[in-house]
Amino acid sequence: MAANPVHTAPRQAVTAANQSRSSLDYYLILPRPDDPDPTSAAGGLVVEEFTREHDHVSTGLDSAGWTPTTGWWSSASLSRGIRTDPDTLARVVPTSRTEAEGHYRALDGGQLPDEAVLRSYFLAHQPIPTAAPLRLGPAQPPAGCHERRVYRVLFAKDLHPDQVANLRASWRTPVDATSTSAASGHLETDADRFSWELRRVGHTRGWALDVTVLLGTAADDAVGTTVSDLTSVLRQHGLIPVTTERFS
C-alpha cells in the first residue's frame, strides 16, 4: 500500500536521519570553561550504542570516551554522568560521525577508527532495568491492525523554541495540537501506522517522545527503524537519548 501523500513530509523528516546517521551515536566533549585554549572546538569525543530487546526496548548502554591526554577509555559512570550530572551534560553535544572525524583529526587523534574497532573499546556495560510492558490505552487494536504498541523514548538536555518550531514544521504538527504536546507527527508504511508526540517531562528537566504503533503487517521491522529514526532526528536537534521503554 502506498503511503498517503499527507504523510510525505513527516516520512522525509524521519528517514533523512536514517540516511545520514551511523550505527553508533557520537558526541563532542566541549572544553571546560577554564580551558587554557579558548579556541578549542572540542575537548574530546564520546561514542555510544544502546543494546535492545527483540521488541526494541533498551536493555543497556555501552560507551567509550576519548581525549588527547587520556586516549580511549570506557566507564559505565561516563554514560550516567552525561545524563544526570548538569556540568557533564552541559559539555556534551550530539554530533554526526563525519563531524566527529573532523574534531578527532583537529585534536591530533588522526583517523577515527571504524565502528568495529570503536566497539572494542566498550569495556564497561551500563545495564538499563526493564519490566514487562504496562498496558496503557485500548487493549484491542483498531480494525485492519493486529497489534497496538506504545513506546516512550526519554531524552536529557533541552530544546530551544526555534528547534521546537522546526520539528512542528517538519512533522506537520496540527496548529490545534494539545497543549501537552510540543510537537507531533504521523506516517504510514505499508499497512503499519505510526503516530508520535513530543512533550516535556520531569518538571521541564527532560523530554519524552511517545510513539504509538499500529501493526497491520506480519513483521515488525518498521518499528525499530521508525523509533530509531525519530530518536536520531531529536539527537540532531541536540537532545541526548536516555532509554526506550514500552508501555503496551
PDB file of C-alpha atoms in Angstrom:
ATOM      1  CA  MET A   1       0.000   0.000   0.000  1.00  0.00           C
ATOM      2  CA  ALA A   2       1.428   3.382  -0.964  1.00  0.00           C
ATOM      3  CA  ALA A   3       1.708   5.988   1.778  1.00  0.00           C
ATOM      4  CA  ASN A   4      -0.893   8.726   1.836  1.00  0.00           C
ATOM      5  CA  PRO A   5       0.627  11.896   0.292  1.00  0.00           C
ATOM      6  CA  VAL A   6      -0.213  13.749   3.500  1.00  0.00           C
ATOM      7  CA  HIS A   7       2.490  11.707   5.186  1.00  0.00           C
ATOM      8  CA  THR A   8       5.267  12.520   2.702  1.00  0.00           C
ATOM      9  CA  ALA A   9       6.895  15.365   4.653  1.00  0.00           C
ATOM     10  CA  PRO A  10       6.937  13.528   8.008  1.00  0.00           C
ATOM     11  CA  ARG A  11       8.321  10.449   6.267  1.00  0.00           C
ATOM     12  CA  GLN A  12      11.124  12.508   4.718  1.00  0.00           C
ATOM     13  CA  ALA A  13      11.851  14.206   8.033  1.00  0.00           C
ATOM     14  CA  VAL A  14      12.190  10.815   9.723  1.00  0.00           C
ATOM     15  CA  THR A  15      14.077   8.857   7.061  1.00  0.00           C
ATOM     16  CA  ALA A  16      16.529  11.676   6.342  1.00  0.00           C
ATOM     17  CA  ALA A  17      18.020  10.996   9.766  1.00  0.00           C
ATOM     18  CA  ASN A  18      18.468   7.321   8.926  1.00  0.00           C
ATOM     19  CA  GLN A  19      20.250   8.155   5.693  1.00  0.00           C
ATOM     20  CA  SER A  20      22.834  10.339   7.468  1.00  0.00           C
ATOM     21  CA  ARG A  21      23.428   8.599  10.794  1.00  0.00           C
ATOM     22  CA  SER A  22      25.897   5.871  11.679  1.00  0.00           C
ATOM     23  CA  SER A  23      25.195   2.752  13.717  1.00  0.00           C
ATOM     24  CA  LEU A  24      26.880   4.343  16.753  1.00  0.00           C
ATOM     25  CA  ASP A  25      25.985   7.627  18.442  1.00  0.00           C
ATOM     26  CA  TYR A  26      28.692  10.296  18.572  1.00  0.00           C
ATOM     27  CA  TYR A  27      29.085  13.217  20.985  1.00  0.00           C
ATOM     28  CA  LEU A  28      31.541  16.071  21.318  1.00  0.00           C
ATOM     29  CA  ILE A  29      33.001  16.865  24.739  1.00  0.00           C
ATOM     30  CA  LEU A  30      33.301  20.645  24.902  1.00  0.00           C
ATOM     31  CA  PRO A  31      36.325  22.201  26.653  1.00  0.00           C
ATOM     32  CA  ARG A  32      35.944  23.159  30.288  1.00  0.00           C
ATOM     33  CA  PRO A  33      35.237  26.846  30.949  1.00  0.00           C
ATOM     34  CA  ASP A  34      38.752  27.179  32.421  1.00  0.00           C
ATOM     35  CA  ASP A  35      40.440  25.546  29.388  1.00  0.00           C
ATOM     36  CA  PRO A  36      43.668  27.486  28.678  1.00  0.00           C
ATOM     37  CA  ASP A  37      42.991  27.229  24.932  1.00  0.00           C
ATOM     38  CA  PRO A  38      39.686  29.066  24.295  1.00  0.00           C
ATOM     39  CA  THR A  39      39.893  28.262  20.568  1.00  0.00           C
ATOM     40  CA  SER A  40      39.465  24.522  21.152  1.00  0.00           C
ATOM     41  CA  ALA A  41      36.413  23.310  19.227  1.00  0.00           C
ATOM     42  CA  ALA A  42      36.034  20.232  21.432  1.00  0.00           C
ATOM     43  CA  GLY A  43      37.820  18.619  24.324  1.00  0.00           C
ATOM     44  CA  GLY A  44      37.176  15.044  23.174  1.00  0.00           C
ATOM     45  CA  LEU A  45      34.640  12.514  21.923  1.00  0.00           C
ATOM     46  CA  VAL A  46      32.141  10.037  23.333  1.00  0.00           C
ATOM     47  CA  VAL A  47      30.835   7.076  21.317  1.00  0.00           C
ATOM     48  CA  GLU A  48      27.777   5.094  22.465  1.00  0.00           C
ATOM     49  CA  GLU A  49      25.487   2.250  21.481  1.00  0.00           C
ATOM     50  CA  PHE A  50      22.287   1.006  23.136  1.00  0.00           C
ATOM     51  CA  THR A  51      21.606  -2.710  23.499  1.00  0.00           C
ATOM     52  CA  ARG A  52      17.962  -3.671  22.977  1.00  0.00           C
ATOM     53  CA  GLU A  53      15.447  -6.469  23.422  1.00  0.00           C
ATOM     54  CA  HIS A  54      13.795  -8.081  20.386  1.00  0.00           C
ATOM     55  CA  ASP A  55      10.908  -5.592  20.744  1.00  0.00           C
ATOM     56  CA  HIS A  56      13.352  -2.646  20.598  1.00  0.00           C
ATOM     57  CA  VAL A  57      13.276  -1.753  24.326  1.00  0.00           C
ATOM     58  CA  SER A  58      16.592  -0.541  25.781  1.00  0.00           C
ATOM     59  CA  THR A  59      18.422  -3.036  27.997  1.00  0.00           C
ATOM     60  CA  GLY A  60      21.802  -1.357  28.361  1.00  0.00           C
ATOM     61  CA  LEU A  61      24.286   1.165  27.087  1.00  0.00           C
ATOM     62  CA  ASP A  62      27.901   0.795  26.007  1.00  0.00           C
ATOM     63  CA  SER A  63      30.195   3.791  25.712  1.00  0.00           C
ATOM     64  CA  ALA A  64      33.780   4.873  25.245  1.00  0.00           C
ATOM     65  CA  GLY A  65      35.350   8.302  25.615  1.00  0.00           C
ATOM     66  CA  TRP A  66      38.476   9.842  24.159  1.00  0.00           C
ATOM     67  CA  THR A  67      40.546  12.932  24.893  1.00  0.00           C
ATOM     68  CA  PRO A  68      44.021  13.830  23.590  1.00  0.00           C
ATOM     69  CA  THR A  69      45.528  13.402  27.055  1.00  0.00           C
ATOM     70  CA  THR A  70      43.875  10.117  28.084  1.00  0.00           C
ATOM     71  CA  GLY A  71      43.298   8.256  24.844  1.00  0.00           C
ATOM     72  CA  TRP A  72      40.310   5.877  24.760  1.00  0.00           C
ATOM     73  CA  TRP A  73      38.677   4.723  27.987  1.00  0.00           C
ATOM     74  CA  SER A  74      35.418   3.044  28.989  1.00  0.00           C
ATOM     75  CA  SER A  75      33.370   3.553  32.157  1.00  0.00           C
ATOM     76  CA  ALA A  76      29.736   2.908  32.993  1.00  0.00           C
ATOM     77  CA  SER A  77      29.751   6.132  35.021  1.00  0.00           C
ATOM     78  CA  LEU A  78      30.545   8.059  31.842  1.00  0.00           C
ATOM     79  CA  SER A  79      27.118   7.411  30.298  1.00  0.00           C
ATOM     80  CA  ARG A  80      25.359   8.005  33.623  1.00  0.00           C
ATOM     81  CA  GLY A  81      27.128  11.324  34.102  1.00  0.00           C
ATOM     82  CA  ILE A  82      26.215  12.525  30.624  1.00  0.00           C
ATOM     83  CA  ARG A  83      22.541  12.133  31.513  1.00  0.00           C
ATOM     84  CA  THR A  84      22.455  13.023  35.221  1.00  0.00           C
ATOM     85  CA  ASP A  85      25.273  15.444  36.049  1.00  0.00           C
ATOM     86  CA  PRO A  86      24.414  19.035  34.986  1.00  0.00           C
ATOM     87  CA  ASP A  87      28.051  20.035  34.447  1.00  0.00           C
ATOM     88  CA  THR A  88      28.802  16.991  32.299  1.00  0.00           C
ATOM     89  CA  LEU A  89      25.510  17.321  30.430  1.00  0.00           C
ATOM     90  CA  ALA A  90      26.297  20.937  29.543  1.00  0.00           C
ATOM     91  CA  ARG A  91      29.621  19.905  27.979  1.00  0.00           C
ATOM     92  CA  VAL A  92      28.314  17.066  25.775  1.00  0.00           C
ATOM     93  CA  VAL A  93      26.762  17.775  22.370  1.00  0.00           C
ATOM     94  CA  PRO A  94      25.344  15.190  19.928  1.00  0.00           C
ATOM     95  CA  THR A  95      27.101  15.109  16.577  1.00  0.00           C
ATOM     96  CA  SER A  96      27.482  13.004  13.427  1.00  0.00           C
ATOM     97  CA  ARG A  97      30.318  10.618  12.660  1.00  0.00           C
ATOM     98  CA  THR A  98      31.517  12.977   9.900  1.00  0.00           C
ATOM     99  CA  GLU A  99      31.833  15.879  12.342  1.00  0.00           C
ATOM    100  CA  ALA A 100      33.386  13.600  14.963  1.00  0.00           C
ATOM    101  CA  GLU A 101      36.048  12.584  12.444  1.00  0.00           C
ATOM    102  CA  GLY A 102      36.893  16.237  11.815  1.00  0.00           C
ATOM    103  CA  HIS A 103      37.225  17.025  15.516  1.00  0.00           C
ATOM    104  CA  TYR A 104      39.271  13.875  16.103  1.00  0.00           C
ATOM    105  CA  ARG A 105      41.756  14.966  13.432  1.00  0.00           C
ATOM    106  CA  ALA A 106      41.793  18.548  14.730  1.00  0.00           C
ATOM    107  CA  LEU A 107      42.739  17.244  18.168  1.00  0.00           C
ATOM    108  CA  ASP A 108      45.640  15.257  16.645  1.00  0.00           C
ATOM    109  CA  GLY A 109      43.851  11.924  17.013  1.00  0.00           C
ATOM    110  CA  GLY A 110      44.480  11.025  13.374  1.00  0.00           C
ATOM    111  CA  GLN A 111      41.956   8.844  11.549  1.00  0.00           C
ATOM    112  CA  LEU A 112      38.928   7.970  13.674  1.00  0.00           C
ATOM    113  CA  PRO A 113      38.733   4.156  13.997  1.00  0.00           C
ATOM    114  CA  ASP A 114      35.938   2.351  12.200  1.00  0.00           C
ATOM    115  CA  GLU A 115      32.898   1.296  14.200  1.00  0.00           C
ATOM    116  CA  ALA A 116      34.046  -2.304  14.684  1.00  0.00           C
ATOM    117  CA  VAL A 117      37.202  -1.029  16.369  1.00  0.00           C
ATOM    118  CA  LEU A 118      35.290   1.546  18.413  1.00  0.00           C
ATOM    119  CA  ARG A 119      33.078  -1.233  19.773  1.00  0.00           C
ATOM    120  CA  SER A 120      36.192  -2.998  21.044  1.00  0.00           C
ATOM    121  CA  TYR A 121      36.662  -0.036  23.420  1.00  0.00           C
ATOM    122  CA  PHE A 122      33.289  -0.780  25.093  1.00  0.00           C
ATOM    123  CA  LEU A 123      34.608  -2.432  28.251  1.00  0.00           C
ATOM    124  CA  ALA A 124      32.089  -1.315  30.927  1.00  0.00           C
ATOM    125  CA  HIS A 125      28.451  -2.075  30.128  1.00  0.00           C
ATOM    126  CA  GLN A 126      25.746   0.052  31.775  1.00  0.00           C
ATOM    127  CA  PRO A 127      22.602  -2.103  32.309  1.00  0.00           C
ATOM    128  CA  ILE A 128      19.185  -0.455  31.985  1.00  0.00           C
ATOM    129  CA  PRO A 129      16.445  -2.114  34.077  1.00  0.00           C
ATOM    130  CA  THR A 130      13.458  -3.402  32.110  1.00  0.00           C
ATOM    131  CA  ALA A 131       9.980  -4.590  33.030  1.00  0.00           C
ATOM    132  CA  ALA A 132       7.017  -6.150  31.286  1.00  0.00           C
ATOM    133  CA  PRO A 133       5.105  -3.562  29.230  1.00  0.00           C
ATOM    134  CA  LEU A 134       2.389  -1.663  31.056  1.00  0.00           C
ATOM    135  CA  ARG A 135      -0.995  -1.956  29.394  1.00  0.00           C
ATOM    136  CA  LEU A 136      -2.000   1.642  28.710  1.00  0.00           C
ATOM    137  CA  GLY A 137      -4.748   2.615  26.297  1.00  0.00           C
ATOM    138  CA  PRO A 138      -7.199   0.313  24.491  1.00  0.00           C
ATOM    139  CA  ALA A 139      -6.283  -3.367  24.629  1.00  0.00           C
ATOM    140  CA  GLN A 140      -7.563  -4.121  21.145  1.00  0.00           C
ATOM    141  CA  PRO A 141      -6.059  -2.553  18.018  1.00  0.00           C
ATOM    142  CA  PRO A 142      -8.405  -0.916  15.507  1.00  0.00           C
ATOM    143  CA  ALA A 143      -9.793  -2.776  12.506  1.00  0.00           C
ATOM    144  CA  GLY A 144      -7.132  -3.688   9.977  1.00  0.00           C
ATOM    145  CA  CYS A 145      -4.353  -3.940  12.594  1.00  0.00           C
ATOM    146  CA  HIS A 146      -3.338  -6.961  14.644  1.00  0.00           C
ATOM    147  CA  GLU A 147      -1.266  -5.273  17.385  1.00  0.00           C
ATOM    148  CA  ARG A 148      -1.000  -1.937  19.188  1.00  0.00           C
ATOM    149  CA  ARG A 149       2.227  -0.816  20.887  1.00  0.00           C
ATOM    150  CA  VAL A 150       3.235   2.351  22.710  1.00  0.00           C
ATOM    151  CA  TYR A 151       6.890   3.307  23.160  1.00  0.00           C
ATOM    152  CA  ARG A 152       8.423   6.154  25.148  1.00  0.00           C
ATOM    153  CA  VAL A 153      11.918   7.458  24.414  1.00  0.00           C
ATOM    154  CA  LEU A 154      13.302   9.635  27.215  1.00  0.00           C
ATOM    155  CA  PHE A 155      15.807  12.420  26.497  1.00  0.00           C
ATOM    156  CA  ALA A 156      18.106  14.681  28.505  1.00  0.00           C
ATOM    157  CA  LYS A 157      19.034  18.323  27.667  1.00  0.00           C
ATOM    158  CA  ASP A 158      16.639  20.955  26.356  1.00  0.00           C
ATOM    159  CA  LEU A 159      15.244  22.316  23.112  1.00  0.00           C
ATOM    160  CA  HIS A 160      15.145  25.966  22.072  1.00  0.00           C
ATOM    161  CA  PRO A 161      11.824  27.393  20.858  1.00  0.00           C
ATOM    162  CA  ASP A 162      13.150  27.604  17.285  1.00  0.00           C
ATOM    163  CA  GLN A 163      14.075  23.910  17.403  1.00  0.00           C
ATOM    164  CA  VAL A 164      10.554  23.006  18.543  1.00  0.00           C
ATOM    165  CA  ALA A 165       9.150  25.161  15.741  1.00  0.00           C
ATOM    166  CA  ASN A 166      11.364  23.330  13.246  1.00  0.00           C
ATOM    167  CA  LEU A 167      10.111  19.958  14.476  1.00  0.00           C
ATOM    168  CA  ARG A 168       6.485  21.113  14.293  1.00  0.00           C
ATOM    169  CA  ALA A 169       7.010  22.249  10.698  1.00  0.00           C
ATOM    170  CA  SER A 170       8.864  19.126   9.524  1.00  0.00           C
ATOM    171  CA  TRP A 171       6.361  16.808  11.247  1.00  0.00           C
ATOM    172  CA  ARG A 172       3.362  18.908  10.141  1.00  0.00           C
ATOM    173  CA  THR A 173       2.050  19.243  13.662  1.00  0.00           C
ATOM    174  CA  PRO A 174      -1.577  20.468  13.592  1.00  0.00           C
ATOM    175  CA  VAL A 175      -1.966  24.018  14.865  1.00  0.00           C
ATOM    176  CA  ASP A 176      -4.685  22.809  17.255  1.00  0.00           C
ATOM    177  CA  ALA A 177      -2.462  20.124  18.827  1.00  0.00           C
ATOM    178  CA  THR A 178      -2.992  19.513  22.535  1.00  0.00           C
ATOM    179  CA  SER A 179      -1.136  21.778  24.966  1.00  0.00           C
ATOM    180  CA  THR A 180       0.704  18.797  26.490  1.00  0.00           C
ATOM    181  CA  SER A 181       2.389  18.072  23.167  1.00  0.00           C
ATOM    182  CA  ALA A 182       5.153  20.353  21.907  1.00  0.00           C
ATOM    183  CA  ALA A 183       5.278  18.650  18.501  1.00  0.00           C
ATOM    184  CA  SER A 184       3.661  15.621  16.887  1.00  0.00           C
ATOM    185  CA  GLY A 185       3.525  13.709  13.626  1.00  0.00           C
ATOM    186  CA  HIS A 186       2.373  10.540  11.920  1.00  0.00           C
ATOM    187  CA  LEU A 187       3.128   8.347   8.939  1.00  0.00           C
ATOM    188  CA  GLU A 188       2.149   5.051   7.309  1.00  0.00           C
ATOM    189  CA  THR A 189       4.473   2.374   5.950  1.00  0.00           C
ATOM    190  CA  ASP A 190       2.671  -0.374   4.046  1.00  0.00           C
ATOM    191  CA  ALA A 191      -0.156  -1.311   6.434  1.00  0.00           C
ATOM    192  CA  ASP A 192       1.583  -0.103   9.598  1.00  0.00           C
ATOM    193  CA  ARG A 193       0.636   3.213  11.190  1.00  0.00           C
ATOM    194  CA  PHE A 194       2.818   5.380  13.425  1.00  0.00           C
ATOM    195  CA  SER A 195       1.983   8.499  15.407  1.00  0.00           C
ATOM    196  CA  TRP A 196       4.122  10.339  17.933  1.00  0.00           C
ATOM    197  CA  GLU A 197       4.067  13.218  20.393  1.00  0.00           C
ATOM    198  CA  LEU A 198       6.976  15.101  21.957  1.00  0.00           C
ATOM    199  CA  ARG A 199       6.416  16.594  25.417  1.00  0.00           C
ATOM    200  CA  ARG A 200       8.336  17.864  28.428  1.00  0.00           C
ATOM    201  CA  VAL A 201       8.706  15.557  31.431  1.00  0.00           C
ATOM    202  CA  GLY A 202      10.269  15.682  34.879  1.00  0.00           C
ATOM    203  CA  HIS A 203       9.352  19.282  35.717  1.00  0.00           C
ATOM    204  CA  THR A 204      10.901  20.544  32.437  1.00  0.00           C
ATOM    205  CA  ARG A 205      14.194  18.684  33.102  1.00  0.00           C
ATOM    206  CA  GLY A 206      13.856  16.462  30.023  1.00  0.00           C
ATOM    207  CA  TRP A 207      11.732  15.391  27.068  1.00  0.00           C
ATOM    208  CA  ALA A 208       9.765  12.284  26.141  1.00  0.00           C
ATOM    209  CA  LEU A 209       8.781  11.050  22.703  1.00  0.00           C
ATOM    210  CA  ASP A 210       5.694   8.829  22.844  1.00  0.00           C
ATOM    211  CA  VAL A 211       5.284   6.658  19.746  1.00  0.00           C
ATOM    212  CA  THR A 212       2.064   4.714  19.092  1.00  0.00           C
ATOM    213  CA  VAL A 213       2.434   1.804  16.662  1.00  0.00           C
ATOM    214  CA  LEU A 214      -0.481   0.070  14.941  1.00  0.00           C
ATOM    215  CA  LEU A 215       0.841  -3.013  13.167  1.00  0.00           C
ATOM    216  CA  GLY A 216      -1.007  -4.200  10.092  1.00  0.00           C
ATOM    217  CA  THR A 217       1.802  -6.318   8.659  1.00  0.00           C
ATOM    218  CA  ALA A 218       3.142  -9.617   9.995  1.00  0.00           C
ATOM    219  CA  ALA A 219       6.679  -8.311  10.562  1.00  0.00           C
ATOM    220  CA  ASP A 220       7.643  -5.537  12.987  1.00  0.00           C
ATOM    221  CA  ASP A 221      10.851  -4.434  11.242  1.00  0.00           C
ATOM    222  CA  ALA A 222       9.451  -0.956  10.658  1.00  0.00           C
ATOM    223  CA  VAL A 223       9.020  -0.424  14.415  1.00  0.00           C
ATOM    224  CA  GLY A 224      12.714  -0.411  15.276  1.00  0.00           C
ATOM    225  CA  THR A 225      13.579   1.594  12.176  1.00  0.00           C
ATOM    226  CA  THR A 226      10.966   4.288  12.825  1.00  0.00           C
ATOM    227  CA  VAL A 227      11.657   4.661  16.553  1.00  0.00           C
ATOM    228  CA  SER A 228      15.391   4.774  15.851  1.00  0.00           C
ATOM    229  CA  ASP A 229      14.973   7.348  13.079  1.00  0.00           C
ATOM    230  CA  LEU A 230      12.799   9.577  15.275  1.00  0.00           C
ATOM    231  CA  THR A 231      15.391   9.307  18.041  1.00  0.00           C
ATOM    232  CA  SER A 232      18.080  10.328  15.561  1.00  0.00           C
ATOM    233  CA  VAL A 233      16.046  13.359  14.471  1.00  0.00           C
ATOM    234  CA  LEU A 234      15.891  14.565  18.079  1.00  0.00           C
ATOM    235  CA  ARG A 235      19.615  13.892  18.571  1.00  0.00           C
ATOM    236  CA  GLN A 236      20.228  16.159  15.578  1.00  0.00           C
ATOM    237  CA  HIS A 237      18.267  18.836  17.461  1.00  0.00           C
ATOM    238  CA  GLY A 238      20.561  18.471  20.494  1.00  0.00           C
ATOM    239  CA  LEU A 239      18.743  16.007  22.767  1.00  0.00           C
ATOM    240  CA  ILE A 240      20.518  13.016  24.340  1.00  0.00           C
ATOM    241  CA  PRO A 241      18.532   9.733  24.481  1.00  0.00           C
ATOM    242  CA  VAL A 242      18.328   8.098  27.906  1.00  0.00           C
ATOM    243  CA  THR A 243      16.264   4.940  27.295  1.00  0.00           C
ATOM    244  CA  THR A 244      13.427   3.452  25.237  1.00  0.00           C
ATOM    245  CA  GLU A 245      10.544   1.945  27.188  1.00  0.00           C
ATOM    246  CA  ARG A 246       7.439   0.074  26.064  1.00  0.00           C
ATOM    247  CA  PHE A 247       4.009   0.751  27.588  1.00  0.00           C
ATOM    248  CA  SER A 248       1.895  -1.724  25.622  1.00  0.00           C
TER     249      SER A 248
END
